[in-house]
Structures are given as C-alpha cells and as structure tokens.
Coordinates of C-alpha atoms in Angstrom, one line a residue:
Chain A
X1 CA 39.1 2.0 -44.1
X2 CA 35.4 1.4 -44.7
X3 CA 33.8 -1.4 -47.3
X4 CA 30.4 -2.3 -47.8
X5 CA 30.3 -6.0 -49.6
X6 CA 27.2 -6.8 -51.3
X7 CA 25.2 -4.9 -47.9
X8 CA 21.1 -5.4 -48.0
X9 CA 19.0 -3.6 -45.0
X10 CA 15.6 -5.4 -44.6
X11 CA 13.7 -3.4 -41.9
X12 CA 10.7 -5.4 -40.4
X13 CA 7.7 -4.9 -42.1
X14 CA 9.3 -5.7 -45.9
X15 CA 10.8 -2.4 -46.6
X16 CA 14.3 -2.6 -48.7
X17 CA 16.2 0.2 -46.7
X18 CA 19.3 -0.9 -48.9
X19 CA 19.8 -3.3 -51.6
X20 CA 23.0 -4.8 -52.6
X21 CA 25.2 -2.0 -51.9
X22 CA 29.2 -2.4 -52.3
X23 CA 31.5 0.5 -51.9
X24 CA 35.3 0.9 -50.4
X25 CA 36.3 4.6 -48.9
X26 CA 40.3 4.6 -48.9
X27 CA 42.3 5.4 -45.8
X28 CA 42.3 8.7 -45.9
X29 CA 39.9 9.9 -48.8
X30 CA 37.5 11.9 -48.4
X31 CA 33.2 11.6 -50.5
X32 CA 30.2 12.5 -50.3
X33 CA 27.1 10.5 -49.8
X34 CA 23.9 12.0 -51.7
X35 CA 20.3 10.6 -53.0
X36 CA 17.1 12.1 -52.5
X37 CA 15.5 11.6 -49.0
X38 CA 14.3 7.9 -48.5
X39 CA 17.5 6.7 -50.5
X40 CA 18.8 4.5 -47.7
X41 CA 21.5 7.2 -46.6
X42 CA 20.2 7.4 -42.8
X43 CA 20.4 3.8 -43.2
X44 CA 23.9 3.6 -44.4
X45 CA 25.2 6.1 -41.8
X46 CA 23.3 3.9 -39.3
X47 CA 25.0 0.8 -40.3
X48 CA 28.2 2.4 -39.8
X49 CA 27.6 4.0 -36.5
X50 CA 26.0 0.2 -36.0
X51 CA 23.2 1.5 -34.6
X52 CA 21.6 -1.3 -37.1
X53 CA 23.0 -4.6 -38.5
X54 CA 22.7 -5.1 -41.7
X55 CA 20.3 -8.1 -43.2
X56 CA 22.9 -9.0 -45.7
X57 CA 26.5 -8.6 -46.2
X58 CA 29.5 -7.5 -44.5
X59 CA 30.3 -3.8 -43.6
X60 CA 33.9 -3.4 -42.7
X61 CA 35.4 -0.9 -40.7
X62 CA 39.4 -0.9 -40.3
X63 CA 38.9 -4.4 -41.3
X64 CA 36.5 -5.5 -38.8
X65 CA 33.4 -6.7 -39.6
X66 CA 31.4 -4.5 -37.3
X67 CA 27.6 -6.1 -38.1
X68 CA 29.1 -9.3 -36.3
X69 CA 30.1 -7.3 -33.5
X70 CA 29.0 -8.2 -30.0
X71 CA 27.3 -6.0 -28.2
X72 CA 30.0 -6.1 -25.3
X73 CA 32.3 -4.4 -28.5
X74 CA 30.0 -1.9 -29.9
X75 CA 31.2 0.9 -28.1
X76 CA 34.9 0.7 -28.9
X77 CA 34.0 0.4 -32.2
X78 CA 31.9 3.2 -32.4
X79 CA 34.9 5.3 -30.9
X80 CA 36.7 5.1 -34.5
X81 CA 34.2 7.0 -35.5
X82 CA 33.5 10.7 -35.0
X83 CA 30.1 11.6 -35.5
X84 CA 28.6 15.3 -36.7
X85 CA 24.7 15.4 -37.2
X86 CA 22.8 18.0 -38.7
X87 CA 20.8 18.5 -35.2
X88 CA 24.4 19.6 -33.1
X89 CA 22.8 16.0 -30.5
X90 CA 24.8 18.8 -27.9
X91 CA 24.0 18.2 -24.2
X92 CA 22.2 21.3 -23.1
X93 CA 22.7 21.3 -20.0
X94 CA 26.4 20.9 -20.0
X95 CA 28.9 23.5 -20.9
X96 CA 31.1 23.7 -24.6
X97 CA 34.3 21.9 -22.6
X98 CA 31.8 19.1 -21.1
X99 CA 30.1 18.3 -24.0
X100 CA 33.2 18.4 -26.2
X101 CA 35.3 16.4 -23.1
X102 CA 32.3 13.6 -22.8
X103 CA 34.6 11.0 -25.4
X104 CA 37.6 12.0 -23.8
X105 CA 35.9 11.1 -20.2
X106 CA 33.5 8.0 -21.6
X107 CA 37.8 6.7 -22.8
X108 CA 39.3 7.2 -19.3
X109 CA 41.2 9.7 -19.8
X110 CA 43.0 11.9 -16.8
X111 CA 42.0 15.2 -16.3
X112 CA 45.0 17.1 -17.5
X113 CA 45.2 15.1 -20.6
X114 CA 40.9 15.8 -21.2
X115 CA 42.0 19.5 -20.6
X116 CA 44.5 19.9 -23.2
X117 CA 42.6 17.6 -25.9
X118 CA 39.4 19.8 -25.7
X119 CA 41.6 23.3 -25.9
X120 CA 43.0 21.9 -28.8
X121 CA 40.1 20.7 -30.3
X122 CA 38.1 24.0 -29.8
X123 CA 41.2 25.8 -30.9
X124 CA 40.8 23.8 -34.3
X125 CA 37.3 24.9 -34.4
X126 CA 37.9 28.3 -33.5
X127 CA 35.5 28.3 -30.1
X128 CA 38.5 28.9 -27.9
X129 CA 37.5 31.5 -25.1
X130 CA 34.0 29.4 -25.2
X131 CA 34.5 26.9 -22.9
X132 CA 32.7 28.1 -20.3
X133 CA 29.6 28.9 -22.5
X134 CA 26.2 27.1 -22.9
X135 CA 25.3 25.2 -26.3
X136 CA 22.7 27.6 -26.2
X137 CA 23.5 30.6 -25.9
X138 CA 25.7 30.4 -29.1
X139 CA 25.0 30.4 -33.1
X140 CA 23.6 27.9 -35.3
X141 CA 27.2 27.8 -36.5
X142 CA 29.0 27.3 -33.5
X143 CA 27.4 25.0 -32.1
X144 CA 27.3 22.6 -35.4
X145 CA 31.6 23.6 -34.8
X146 CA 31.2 22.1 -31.1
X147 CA 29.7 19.1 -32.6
X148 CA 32.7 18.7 -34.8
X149 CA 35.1 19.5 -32.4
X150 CA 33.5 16.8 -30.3
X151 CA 33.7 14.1 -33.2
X152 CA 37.1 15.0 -33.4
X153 CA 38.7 15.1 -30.0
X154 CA 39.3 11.6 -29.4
X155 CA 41.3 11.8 -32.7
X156 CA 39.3 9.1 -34.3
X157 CA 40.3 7.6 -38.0
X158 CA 36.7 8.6 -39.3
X159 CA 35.0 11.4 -39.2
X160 CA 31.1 10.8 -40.3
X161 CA 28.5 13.8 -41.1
X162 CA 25.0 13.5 -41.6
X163 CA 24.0 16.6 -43.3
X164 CA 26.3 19.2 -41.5
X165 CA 25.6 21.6 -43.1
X166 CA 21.2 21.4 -43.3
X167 CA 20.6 24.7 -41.2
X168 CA 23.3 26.9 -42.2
X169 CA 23.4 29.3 -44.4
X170 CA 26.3 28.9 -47.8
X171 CA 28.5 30.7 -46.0
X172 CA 28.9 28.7 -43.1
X173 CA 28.3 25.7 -44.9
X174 CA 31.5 26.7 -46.6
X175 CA 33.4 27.1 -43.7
X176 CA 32.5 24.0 -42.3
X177 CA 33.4 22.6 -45.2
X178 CA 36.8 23.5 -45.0
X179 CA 37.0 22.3 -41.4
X180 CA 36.5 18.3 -42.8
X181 CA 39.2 19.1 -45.8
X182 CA 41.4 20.1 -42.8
X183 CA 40.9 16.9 -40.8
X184 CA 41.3 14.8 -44.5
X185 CA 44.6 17.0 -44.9
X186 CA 45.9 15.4 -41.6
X187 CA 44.9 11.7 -42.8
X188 CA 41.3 11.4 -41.7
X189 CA 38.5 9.4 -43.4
X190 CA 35.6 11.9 -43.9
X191 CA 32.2 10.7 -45.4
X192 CA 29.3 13.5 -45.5
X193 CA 26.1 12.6 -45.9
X194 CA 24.3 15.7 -47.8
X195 CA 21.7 17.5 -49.9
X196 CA 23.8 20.5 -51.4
X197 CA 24.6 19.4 -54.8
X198 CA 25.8 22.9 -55.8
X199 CA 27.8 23.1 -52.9
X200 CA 29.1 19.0 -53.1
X201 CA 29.9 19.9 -57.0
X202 CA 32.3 23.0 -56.2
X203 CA 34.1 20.9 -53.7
X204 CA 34.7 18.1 -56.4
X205 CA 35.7 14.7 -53.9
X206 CA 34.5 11.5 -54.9
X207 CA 30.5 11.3 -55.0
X208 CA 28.3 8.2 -53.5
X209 CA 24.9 8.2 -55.0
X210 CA 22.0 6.0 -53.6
X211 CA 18.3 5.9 -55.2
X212 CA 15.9 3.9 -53.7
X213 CA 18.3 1.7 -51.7
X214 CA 20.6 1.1 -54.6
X215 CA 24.3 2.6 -54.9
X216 CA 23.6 4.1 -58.4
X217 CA 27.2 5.5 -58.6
X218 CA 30.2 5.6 -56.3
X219 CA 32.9 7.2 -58.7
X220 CA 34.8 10.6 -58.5
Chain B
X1 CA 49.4 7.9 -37.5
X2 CA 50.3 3.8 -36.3
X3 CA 47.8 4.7 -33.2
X4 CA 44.9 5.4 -36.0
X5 CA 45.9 1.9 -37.9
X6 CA 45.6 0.1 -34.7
X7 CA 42.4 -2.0 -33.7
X8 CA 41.1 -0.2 -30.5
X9 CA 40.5 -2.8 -28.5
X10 CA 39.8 -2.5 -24.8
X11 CA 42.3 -0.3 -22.9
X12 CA 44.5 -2.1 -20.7
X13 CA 42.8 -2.4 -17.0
X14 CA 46.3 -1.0 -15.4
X15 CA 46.6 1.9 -17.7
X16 CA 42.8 2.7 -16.5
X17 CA 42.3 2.0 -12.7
X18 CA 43.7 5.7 -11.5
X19 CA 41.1 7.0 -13.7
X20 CA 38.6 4.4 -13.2
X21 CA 38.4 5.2 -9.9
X22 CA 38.4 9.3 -10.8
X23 CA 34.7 8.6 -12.9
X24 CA 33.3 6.7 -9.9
X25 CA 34.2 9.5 -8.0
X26 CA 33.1 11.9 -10.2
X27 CA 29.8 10.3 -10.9
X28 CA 29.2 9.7 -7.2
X29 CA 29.0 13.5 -6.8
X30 CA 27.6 14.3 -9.6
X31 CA 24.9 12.4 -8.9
X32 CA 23.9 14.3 -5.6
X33 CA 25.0 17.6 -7.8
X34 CA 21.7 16.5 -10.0
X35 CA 19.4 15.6 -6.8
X36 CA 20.6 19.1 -5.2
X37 CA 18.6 20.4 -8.8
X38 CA 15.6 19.2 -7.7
X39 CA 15.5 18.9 -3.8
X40 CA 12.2 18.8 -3.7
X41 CA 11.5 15.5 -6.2
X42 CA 14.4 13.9 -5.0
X43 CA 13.2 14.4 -1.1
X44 CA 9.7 13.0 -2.0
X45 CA 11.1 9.7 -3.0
X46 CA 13.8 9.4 -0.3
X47 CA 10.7 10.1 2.5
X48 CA 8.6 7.6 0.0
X49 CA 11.4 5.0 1.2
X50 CA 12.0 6.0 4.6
X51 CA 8.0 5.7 5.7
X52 CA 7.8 2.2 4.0
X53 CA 10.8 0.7 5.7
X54 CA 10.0 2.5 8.9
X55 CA 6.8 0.2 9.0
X56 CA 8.5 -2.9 9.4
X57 CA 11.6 -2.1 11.3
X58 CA 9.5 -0.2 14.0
X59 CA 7.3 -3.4 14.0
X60 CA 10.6 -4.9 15.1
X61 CA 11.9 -2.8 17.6
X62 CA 8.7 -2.8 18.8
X63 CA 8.5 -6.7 19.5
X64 CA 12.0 -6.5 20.8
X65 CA 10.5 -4.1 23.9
X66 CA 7.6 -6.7 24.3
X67 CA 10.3 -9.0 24.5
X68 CA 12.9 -7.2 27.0
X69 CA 9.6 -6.8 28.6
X70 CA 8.6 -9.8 29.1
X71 CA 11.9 -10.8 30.2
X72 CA 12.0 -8.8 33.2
X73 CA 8.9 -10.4 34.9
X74 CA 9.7 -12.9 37.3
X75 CA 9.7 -15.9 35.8
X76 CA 8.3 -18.0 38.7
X77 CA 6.8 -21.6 38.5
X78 CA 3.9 -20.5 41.0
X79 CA 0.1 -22.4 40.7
X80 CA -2.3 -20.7 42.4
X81 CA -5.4 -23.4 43.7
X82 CA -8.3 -21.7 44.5
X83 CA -10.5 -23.4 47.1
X84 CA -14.1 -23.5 47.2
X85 CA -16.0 -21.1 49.0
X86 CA -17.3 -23.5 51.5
X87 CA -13.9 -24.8 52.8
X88 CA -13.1 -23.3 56.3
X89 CA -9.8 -22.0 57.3
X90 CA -9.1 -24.9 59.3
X91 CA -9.5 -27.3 56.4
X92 CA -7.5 -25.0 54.3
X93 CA -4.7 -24.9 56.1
X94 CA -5.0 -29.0 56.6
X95 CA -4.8 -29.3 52.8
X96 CA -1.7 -26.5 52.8
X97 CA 0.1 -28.7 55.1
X98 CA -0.2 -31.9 52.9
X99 CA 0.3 -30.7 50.2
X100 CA 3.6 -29.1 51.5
X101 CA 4.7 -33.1 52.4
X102 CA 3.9 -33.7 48.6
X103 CA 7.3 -34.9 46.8
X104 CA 7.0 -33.1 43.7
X105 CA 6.2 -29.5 45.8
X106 CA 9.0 -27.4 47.0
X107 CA 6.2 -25.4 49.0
X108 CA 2.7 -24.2 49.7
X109 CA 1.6 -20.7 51.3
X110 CA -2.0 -20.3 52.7
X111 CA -3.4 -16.7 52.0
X112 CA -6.5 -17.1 53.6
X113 CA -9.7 -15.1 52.4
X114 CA -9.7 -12.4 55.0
X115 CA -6.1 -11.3 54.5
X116 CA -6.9 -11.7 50.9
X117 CA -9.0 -8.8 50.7
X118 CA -7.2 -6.6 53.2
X119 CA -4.4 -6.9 50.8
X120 CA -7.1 -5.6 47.6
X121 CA -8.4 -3.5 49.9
X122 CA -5.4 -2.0 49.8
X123 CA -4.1 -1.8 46.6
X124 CA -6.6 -1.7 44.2
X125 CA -7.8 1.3 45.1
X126 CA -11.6 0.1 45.6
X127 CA -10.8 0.6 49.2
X128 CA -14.5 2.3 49.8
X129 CA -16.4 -0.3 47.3
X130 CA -15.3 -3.0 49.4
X131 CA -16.2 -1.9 52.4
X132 CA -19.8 -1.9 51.2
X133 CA -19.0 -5.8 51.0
X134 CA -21.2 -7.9 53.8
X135 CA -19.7 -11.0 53.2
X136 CA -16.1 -11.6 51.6
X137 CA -16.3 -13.0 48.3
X138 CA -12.9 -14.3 48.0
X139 CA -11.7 -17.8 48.3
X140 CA -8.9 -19.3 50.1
X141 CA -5.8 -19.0 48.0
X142 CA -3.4 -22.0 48.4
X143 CA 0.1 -20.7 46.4
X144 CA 2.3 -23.5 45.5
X145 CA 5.5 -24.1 43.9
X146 CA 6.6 -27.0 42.3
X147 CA 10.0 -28.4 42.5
X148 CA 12.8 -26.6 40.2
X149 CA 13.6 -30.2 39.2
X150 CA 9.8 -30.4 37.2
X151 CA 10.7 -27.7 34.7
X152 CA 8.9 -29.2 31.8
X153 CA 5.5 -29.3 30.6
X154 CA 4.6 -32.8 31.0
X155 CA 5.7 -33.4 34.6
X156 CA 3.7 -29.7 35.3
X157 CA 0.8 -31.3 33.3
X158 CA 0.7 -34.8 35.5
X159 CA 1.1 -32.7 38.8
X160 CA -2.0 -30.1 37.4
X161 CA -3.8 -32.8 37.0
X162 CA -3.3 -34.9 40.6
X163 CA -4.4 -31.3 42.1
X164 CA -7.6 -30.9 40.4
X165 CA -8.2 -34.8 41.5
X166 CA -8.9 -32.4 44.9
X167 CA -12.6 -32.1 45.1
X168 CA -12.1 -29.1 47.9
X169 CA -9.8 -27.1 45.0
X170 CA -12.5 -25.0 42.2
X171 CA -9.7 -24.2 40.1
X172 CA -6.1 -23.7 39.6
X173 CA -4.0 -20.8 37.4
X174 CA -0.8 -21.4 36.4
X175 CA 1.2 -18.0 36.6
X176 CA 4.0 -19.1 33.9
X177 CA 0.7 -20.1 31.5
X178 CA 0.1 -16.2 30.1
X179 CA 3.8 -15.8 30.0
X180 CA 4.3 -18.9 27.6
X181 CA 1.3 -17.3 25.1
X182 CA 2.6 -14.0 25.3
X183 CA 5.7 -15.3 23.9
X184 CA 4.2 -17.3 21.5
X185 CA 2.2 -14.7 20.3
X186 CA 5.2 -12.6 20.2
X187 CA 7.0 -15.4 17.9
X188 CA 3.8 -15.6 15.4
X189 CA 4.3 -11.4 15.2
X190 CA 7.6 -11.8 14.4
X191 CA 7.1 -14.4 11.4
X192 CA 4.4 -11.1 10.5
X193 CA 6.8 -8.7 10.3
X194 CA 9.2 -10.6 8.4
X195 CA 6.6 -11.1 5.6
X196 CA 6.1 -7.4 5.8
X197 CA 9.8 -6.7 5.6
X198 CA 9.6 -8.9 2.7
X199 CA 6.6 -7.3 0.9
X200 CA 7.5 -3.5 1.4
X201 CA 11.1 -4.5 0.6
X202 CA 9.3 -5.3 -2.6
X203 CA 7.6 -2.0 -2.5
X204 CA 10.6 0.2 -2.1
X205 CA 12.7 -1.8 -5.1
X206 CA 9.3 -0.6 -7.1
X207 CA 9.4 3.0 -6.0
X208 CA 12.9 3.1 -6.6
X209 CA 12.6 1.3 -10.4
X210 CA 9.8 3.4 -10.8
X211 CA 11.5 7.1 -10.0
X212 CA 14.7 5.9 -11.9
X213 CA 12.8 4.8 -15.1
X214 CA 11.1 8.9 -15.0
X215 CA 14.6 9.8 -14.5
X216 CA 16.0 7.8 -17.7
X217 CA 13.0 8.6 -19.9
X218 CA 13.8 12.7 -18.8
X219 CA 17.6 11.7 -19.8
X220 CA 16.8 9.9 -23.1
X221 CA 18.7 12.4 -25.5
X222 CA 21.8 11.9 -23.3
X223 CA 21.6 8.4 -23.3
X224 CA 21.8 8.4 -26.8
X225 CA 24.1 11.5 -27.4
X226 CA 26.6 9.0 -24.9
X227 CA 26.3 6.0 -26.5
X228 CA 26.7 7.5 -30.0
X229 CA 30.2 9.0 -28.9
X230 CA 30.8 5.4 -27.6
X231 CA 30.0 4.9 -23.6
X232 CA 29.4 1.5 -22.6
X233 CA 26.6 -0.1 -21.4
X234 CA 28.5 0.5 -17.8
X235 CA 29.3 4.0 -18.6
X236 CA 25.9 4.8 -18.7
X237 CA 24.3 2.8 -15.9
X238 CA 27.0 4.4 -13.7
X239 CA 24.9 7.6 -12.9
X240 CA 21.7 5.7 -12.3
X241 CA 23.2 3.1 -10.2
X242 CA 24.7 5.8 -7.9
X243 CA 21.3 7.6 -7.8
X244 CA 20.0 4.1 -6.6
X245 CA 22.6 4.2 -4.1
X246 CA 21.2 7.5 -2.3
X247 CA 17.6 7.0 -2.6
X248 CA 18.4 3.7 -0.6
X249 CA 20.8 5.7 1.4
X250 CA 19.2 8.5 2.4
X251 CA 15.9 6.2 2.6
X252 CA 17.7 3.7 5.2
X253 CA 19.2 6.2 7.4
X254 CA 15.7 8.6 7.6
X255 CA 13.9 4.9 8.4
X256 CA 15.9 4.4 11.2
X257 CA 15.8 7.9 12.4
X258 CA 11.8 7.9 12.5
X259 CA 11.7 4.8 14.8
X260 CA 14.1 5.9 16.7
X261 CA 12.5 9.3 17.5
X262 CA 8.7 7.7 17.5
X263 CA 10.5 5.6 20.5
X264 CA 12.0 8.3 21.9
X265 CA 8.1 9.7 22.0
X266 CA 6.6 6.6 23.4
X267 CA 9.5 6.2 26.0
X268 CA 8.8 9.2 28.1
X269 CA 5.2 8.1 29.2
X270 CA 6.3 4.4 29.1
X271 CA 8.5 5.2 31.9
X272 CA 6.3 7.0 34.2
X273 CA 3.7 4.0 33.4
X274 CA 6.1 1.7 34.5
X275 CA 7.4 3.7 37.5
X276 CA 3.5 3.2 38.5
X277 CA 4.2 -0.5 38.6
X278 CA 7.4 -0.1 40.7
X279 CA 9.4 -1.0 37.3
X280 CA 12.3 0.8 36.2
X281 CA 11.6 -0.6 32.7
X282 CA 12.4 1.8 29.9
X283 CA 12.3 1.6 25.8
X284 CA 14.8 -0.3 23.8
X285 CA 16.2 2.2 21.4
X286 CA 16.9 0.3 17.2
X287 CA 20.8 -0.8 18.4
X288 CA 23.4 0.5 15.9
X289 CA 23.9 -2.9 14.4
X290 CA 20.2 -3.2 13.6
X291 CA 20.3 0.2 12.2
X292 CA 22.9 -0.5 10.1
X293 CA 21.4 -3.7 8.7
X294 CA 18.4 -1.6 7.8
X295 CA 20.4 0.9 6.0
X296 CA 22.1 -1.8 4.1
X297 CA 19.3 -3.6 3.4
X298 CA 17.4 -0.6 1.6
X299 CA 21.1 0.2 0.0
X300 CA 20.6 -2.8 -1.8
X301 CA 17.1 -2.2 -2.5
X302 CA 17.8 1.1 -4.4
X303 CA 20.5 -0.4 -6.3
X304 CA 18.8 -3.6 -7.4
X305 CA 16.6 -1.0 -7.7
X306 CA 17.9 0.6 -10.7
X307 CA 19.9 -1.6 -12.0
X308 CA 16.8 -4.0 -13.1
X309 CA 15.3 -0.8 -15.1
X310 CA 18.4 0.6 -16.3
X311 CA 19.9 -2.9 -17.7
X312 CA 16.4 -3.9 -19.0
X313 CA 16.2 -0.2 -21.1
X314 CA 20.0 -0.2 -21.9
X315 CA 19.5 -4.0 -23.8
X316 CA 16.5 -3.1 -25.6
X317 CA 18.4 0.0 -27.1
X318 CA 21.5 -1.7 -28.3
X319 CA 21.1 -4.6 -31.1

C-alpha cells in the first residue's frame, strides 16, 4: 500500500528532514510511527499527504509514485488518504454533518448519498444525534471522533494519524485507539504517528522508529 | 474491497454533471449566505465599486445629452456679414441684392440696424437700457445662405474668403462654425472618458483583488482543512470566484442606478431651462443596453478580480 525507497527530505537552508529512509506498510496492516520530536515524523506524514516532495527517492502510494505527481493530480491522490491530526483542523463554523460531509461534497457526491455516508460514519464514531451540533460546543474527545469520522467517510484505503491521541486523557486515547483497530479489522491501512510509548507497547502492531531523520527500526 | 484496489483517477464527467451543477448552485448561495454575515463589509465594497464606475459611465451619459443636444439645433448653413457702421441703408440693401445674384448663394436677407435693435429691444430684456441709447450701435446684418450644393469645407472656405474681399463687410460669423467645435470638443471628451473607463476599471479589479485577498487570508485554515481532505484547486476558487461575481454584480447594477437617479435630478430643472428657450428638450436616461454593458463590464471586473488573487495564492500553496 505505501513504500518509501531509499526517501531523503532536504529542506532549503541544509537541514536533513529525512535521510535514506525505506519502509513498506502492507495492504491492510496496521504501525506506529514514533521518534522523539524533530525525528522527521511531521516530515514523513507530510510526504505522504504530499504536502512536500521528497529530495530523493520514491514514495509510493497504491503503486503510484505520488512525489512525481502533478499538481493537476494532487488532490485525487490525497483522497486515498484519510487524515486525523492531533489539532481536530475541524471547520468551526460549520456544523458536525458539514464538516464530516466536506470529502463527500469536495467528490461530487449527491445529496442523498452525502446524507447516508455521514450517518454512517458518525454512527461508527458514536456522534449520531450530533449532527446538528457545533465543533465547539463538544469534548476534546468528540471532536478528535469528528475528525476521524471525517477521514473516514469517503471510505479511503488509508487512514493516517498525526498524534491522535496528544490532548486526551488514557482513557480516550484508548478508545480512539480501538476506533483505528476497527477500521484495520475492515481492511484499512492505518499508520499513527505518536508519542505514547506505553500506550503504542500495550497495543503491540508493528513499530516505525525514526531518530534524527533516520528509520532506526521498522520491525514488529 | 476491488473499489479500494483501484487507482482513483478522475470521476467520469457524466457520472458528475447532475452534481456538478448542484455545488455551483450551492456555492452560488452560499456565497451571498456569507455576505448576508457581514452586510455591512460586504455593502462597503459593493458602494466602493458602484461610486468608481458611476464616474465614468455618468461621464458618458452625460456627453450623450450634449450630443442629443446638439443634434436638435438647427443645423443651418447661415453666414452672417456684418457691415460697417458707415454703410447706409441704401448701400446695404444694394450689396443684399448682388449678392442674392451670386451663383454659389441660395439667398441673402437684409436686417437693417433699426429693426435690429427693435428685435433686442425686445427680447433681451434690456428693453429700458437701450432706450438710454442716443445713437444705435448696431450694424447692418446681411444673412446669407449658401447653396445646399457647397456642403463642404473648402468650397465654404473659397466663398468666406470672396466675401471678406468686400471692403463695406467688417466681419463675417459662420453659424455652423461653434457647432463643428462643440462637437469636436465633444469627441476629445469622449476619447477622456474612455481612458477613465480604462483606469477606474483598473481600480475596481484592485478593490475587488484587494477585499478578496482579506477574505482568503480570514479563510486560511479552511483553505487548508479543504485541500488536505482533497478539493481541487477549482473546488476552492469556486466560493471566491462567485463572491467576485456579486461584488461586480451588485457594483454594476448600483452604478447604473446612481446615474440614472443623478439624471433624474438634473432633468427636472433642465426642462424648465429648456422650456425658457422654447425647447422641449429633456434628459437622456443610461438606455437598458448601455446599462447592461456596464453591469457586464464590472461582472468581469470582479471576477478577473478574484481569480488573479485566488489562483496566484492557490499556486504558491501547492508544490
């Protein structure tokens, strides 16, 4: 599903974000990205999401190399990819159904179609009877679940976190935890990007580690 | 699970029109949903728009009355030869009778001195001034008119020129003569106002870019929040564009409106003016087709408009 071939990121200025970095996430696994902050796992994430091109290397996604990407494809490729950050990035000013609805709209979908995707979604997320509720006027918790339910609507074949879990407290984290196992169950590609080491160890999936922009161990 | 293999590429355009056509529709209104937030912001700019393209347009509907104007007069051929004072009656009316034998006259009057100034007397309303008079100032007046056939300069110019060979004729005054610079000055104003047009079309593009970049730096966070979940670069312009679209609107139609009142203002005292000169001229309202022309115009303003800042921000975003 994803590879990284022998990936370097060379930000202007001289900084090695990354350094030689090869890794492959099956079709369906599920890992964990860790390293201390500055590690290059912003950087990584980024290349994914292709909000940067990498300086060296090839980073495939469902066997497209996505850094040669124009920029006319970008954003279908991007749509493989659900995205859950540790900051919600919810639209305030929009309710839980149109911020969860906005892939579903950006697509093309029809209306009765959009309405039936974002009930199931928030159904999945248990934040049904929500719909009609603002971001903020809700929990730390559910809104990180409208995020996910957001990432997830469009049914994508990835599901990406960057630190999901970074305000909440264990027991949330855990529950949100359970949520990505849940999406892996049904064949999903989940890499989380996170801090919790006591939290990544009781889980036990496969582990990424980076350290100063090298991968310093990708096994299980 | 085959979907999820699958390469996404772009969805078919077929599949798509139907709701294609329900986001521009959507968008549309919800981008007078957002201006109906802030009324008051969103007025601003529109009047902004409105004032600067009133200028010019009014500038034109205002030659165009010059120019009905100037239409209406009576557009007569007539010299007028004034004699000088020392020529009697009976030489005057000598000269009026040759000239009326000349071939390239159609016809000379005589309006002799005295009748001259019964006629001011008159009309001008200095009625009691003139009276004071102990001696009539006025000339004879020998009015001529040339034949139709001599309708262009040159043969006008060779005939002016035979008359003031005349030593009894002081000096001569074509009537058509302020006509021709009124009109040309009429034709340099309307090469002004189209450099006007030009340069305040110029100034509403700015406005608009300028409103629609505050807009987009206020919407940053949903730019990106959009484009991370996978909106195209079209996607996103959508909303702007369509703001674009109603500042130039709303602009056009409010431009047209103010001339149209303002000569709607003038037009009552114009017409009692012009009632004072036995006229029955009246104002020339902006004709629909001009209005409309207007309102397209700044339309295409306020969409070039946007579409210059949003496309400028949108490809500095994406690498």
């Amino acid at each position: 599903m994803l590879q990284f071939i022998n990936v370097s990121k060379r930000y202007p200025g001289g900084a090695d974000a990354l350094k030689n970095v090869s890794f492959e996430l099956q079709k369906g696994e599920m890992a964990f990205l860790t390293g201390h902050s500055g590690a290059g796992k912003s950087t990584l994430l980024k290349l994914i999401a292709i909000l940067e091109r990498s300086t060296h290397g090839q980073v495939m996604l469902d066997n497209q190399n996505i850094g040669r990407l124009s920029k006319r494809n970008v954003p279908y490729a991007r749509r493989k990819i659900g995205m859950i950050f540790q900051d919600h990035r919810l639209l305030h000013d929009r309710t839980v159904f149109d911020n969860v609805a906005l892939p579903l709209i950006i697509a093309g979908l029809d209306h009765h179609e959009i309405k039936r995707r974002v009930r199931a979604a928030l159904d999945k997320v248990n934040l049904l009877g929500k719909e009609q509720r603002y971001p903020i006027t809700l929990s730390g918790g559910e809104q990180q679940r409208i995020g996910i339910a957001r990432a997830v609507v469009n049914r994508p074949p990835m599901i990406l976190a960057d630190e999901p879990t970074g305000n909440l407290d264990p027991e949330l984290s855990e529950e949100i935890m359970q949520l990505f196992e849940q999406f892996n169950q049904v064949g999903v590609t989940v890499l989380i990007a996170s801090h919790d080491i006591s939290l990544i160890d009781r889980m036990g999936y496969r582990t990424l580690q980076l350290s100063q922009g090298e991968m310093v161990s990708h096994h299980g | 699970m085959a979907r999820r293999r699958s390469h996404i590429k772009r969805p078919a355009n077929l599949f798509n029109l139907r709701a294609y056509l329900l986001i521009h529709l959507h968008t549309f209104f919800a981008s007078l949903g957002r201006f109906s937030r802030a009324p008051f912001n969103f007025m601003m700019t529109v009047s902004v728009i409105a004032i600067t393209l009133s200028l010019p347009s009014g500038l034109l509907v205002s030659i165009n009355n010059l120019q009905t104007l100037s239409g209406q007069i009576d557009l007569n051929n007539n010299i007028s030869l004034f004699l000088n004072q020392s020529v009697s009656l009976e030489k005057a009316r000598e000269l009026t009778e040759s000239l009326d034998g000349h071939d390239k006259i159609a016809k000379s009057i005589l309006i002799d001195k005295q009748s001259a100034l019964e006629e001011f007397r008159q009309y001008s309303g200095f009625g009691s001034a003139i009276g004071t008079l102990t001696n009539n100032p006025l000339p004879h007046v020998i009015q001529i008119t040339p034949l139709a056939a001599l309708k262009d300069q040159a043969s006008l110019e060779s005939l002016i020129s035979e008359l003031k060979q005349e030593p009894n004729i002081q000096q001569l005054q074509m009537d058509m003569g302020w006509l021709n610079r009124l009109n040309g000055i009429l034709d340099i104003a309307q090469r002004g106002v189209s450099i006007i047009t030009l340069l305040l079309g110029f100034a509403v593009l700015l406005i608009v870019s300028n409103t629609i970049r505050l807009e987009l730096q206020n919407r940053r966070d949903e730019i990106d929040i959009t484009r991370l979940v996978g909106a195209t670069s079209a996607f996103i312009m959508r909303p702007f564009i369509y703001s674009g679209f109603w500042y130039g609107f709303l602009g056009g139609v409010f431009a047209c409106l103010l001339v149209n009142v303002s000569v709607g203002l003038i037009d009552g005292p114009t017409s009692s003016l012009a009632t004072l000169y036995d006229s029955s001229f009246s104002l020339v309202f902006m004709s629909l087709k001009h209005a409309l022309l207007w309102v397209l115009f700044s339309i295409l303003l306020g969409i070039a408009g946007s579409w210059i800042v949003v496309g400028r921000y949108l490809s500095e975003l994406e690498n």
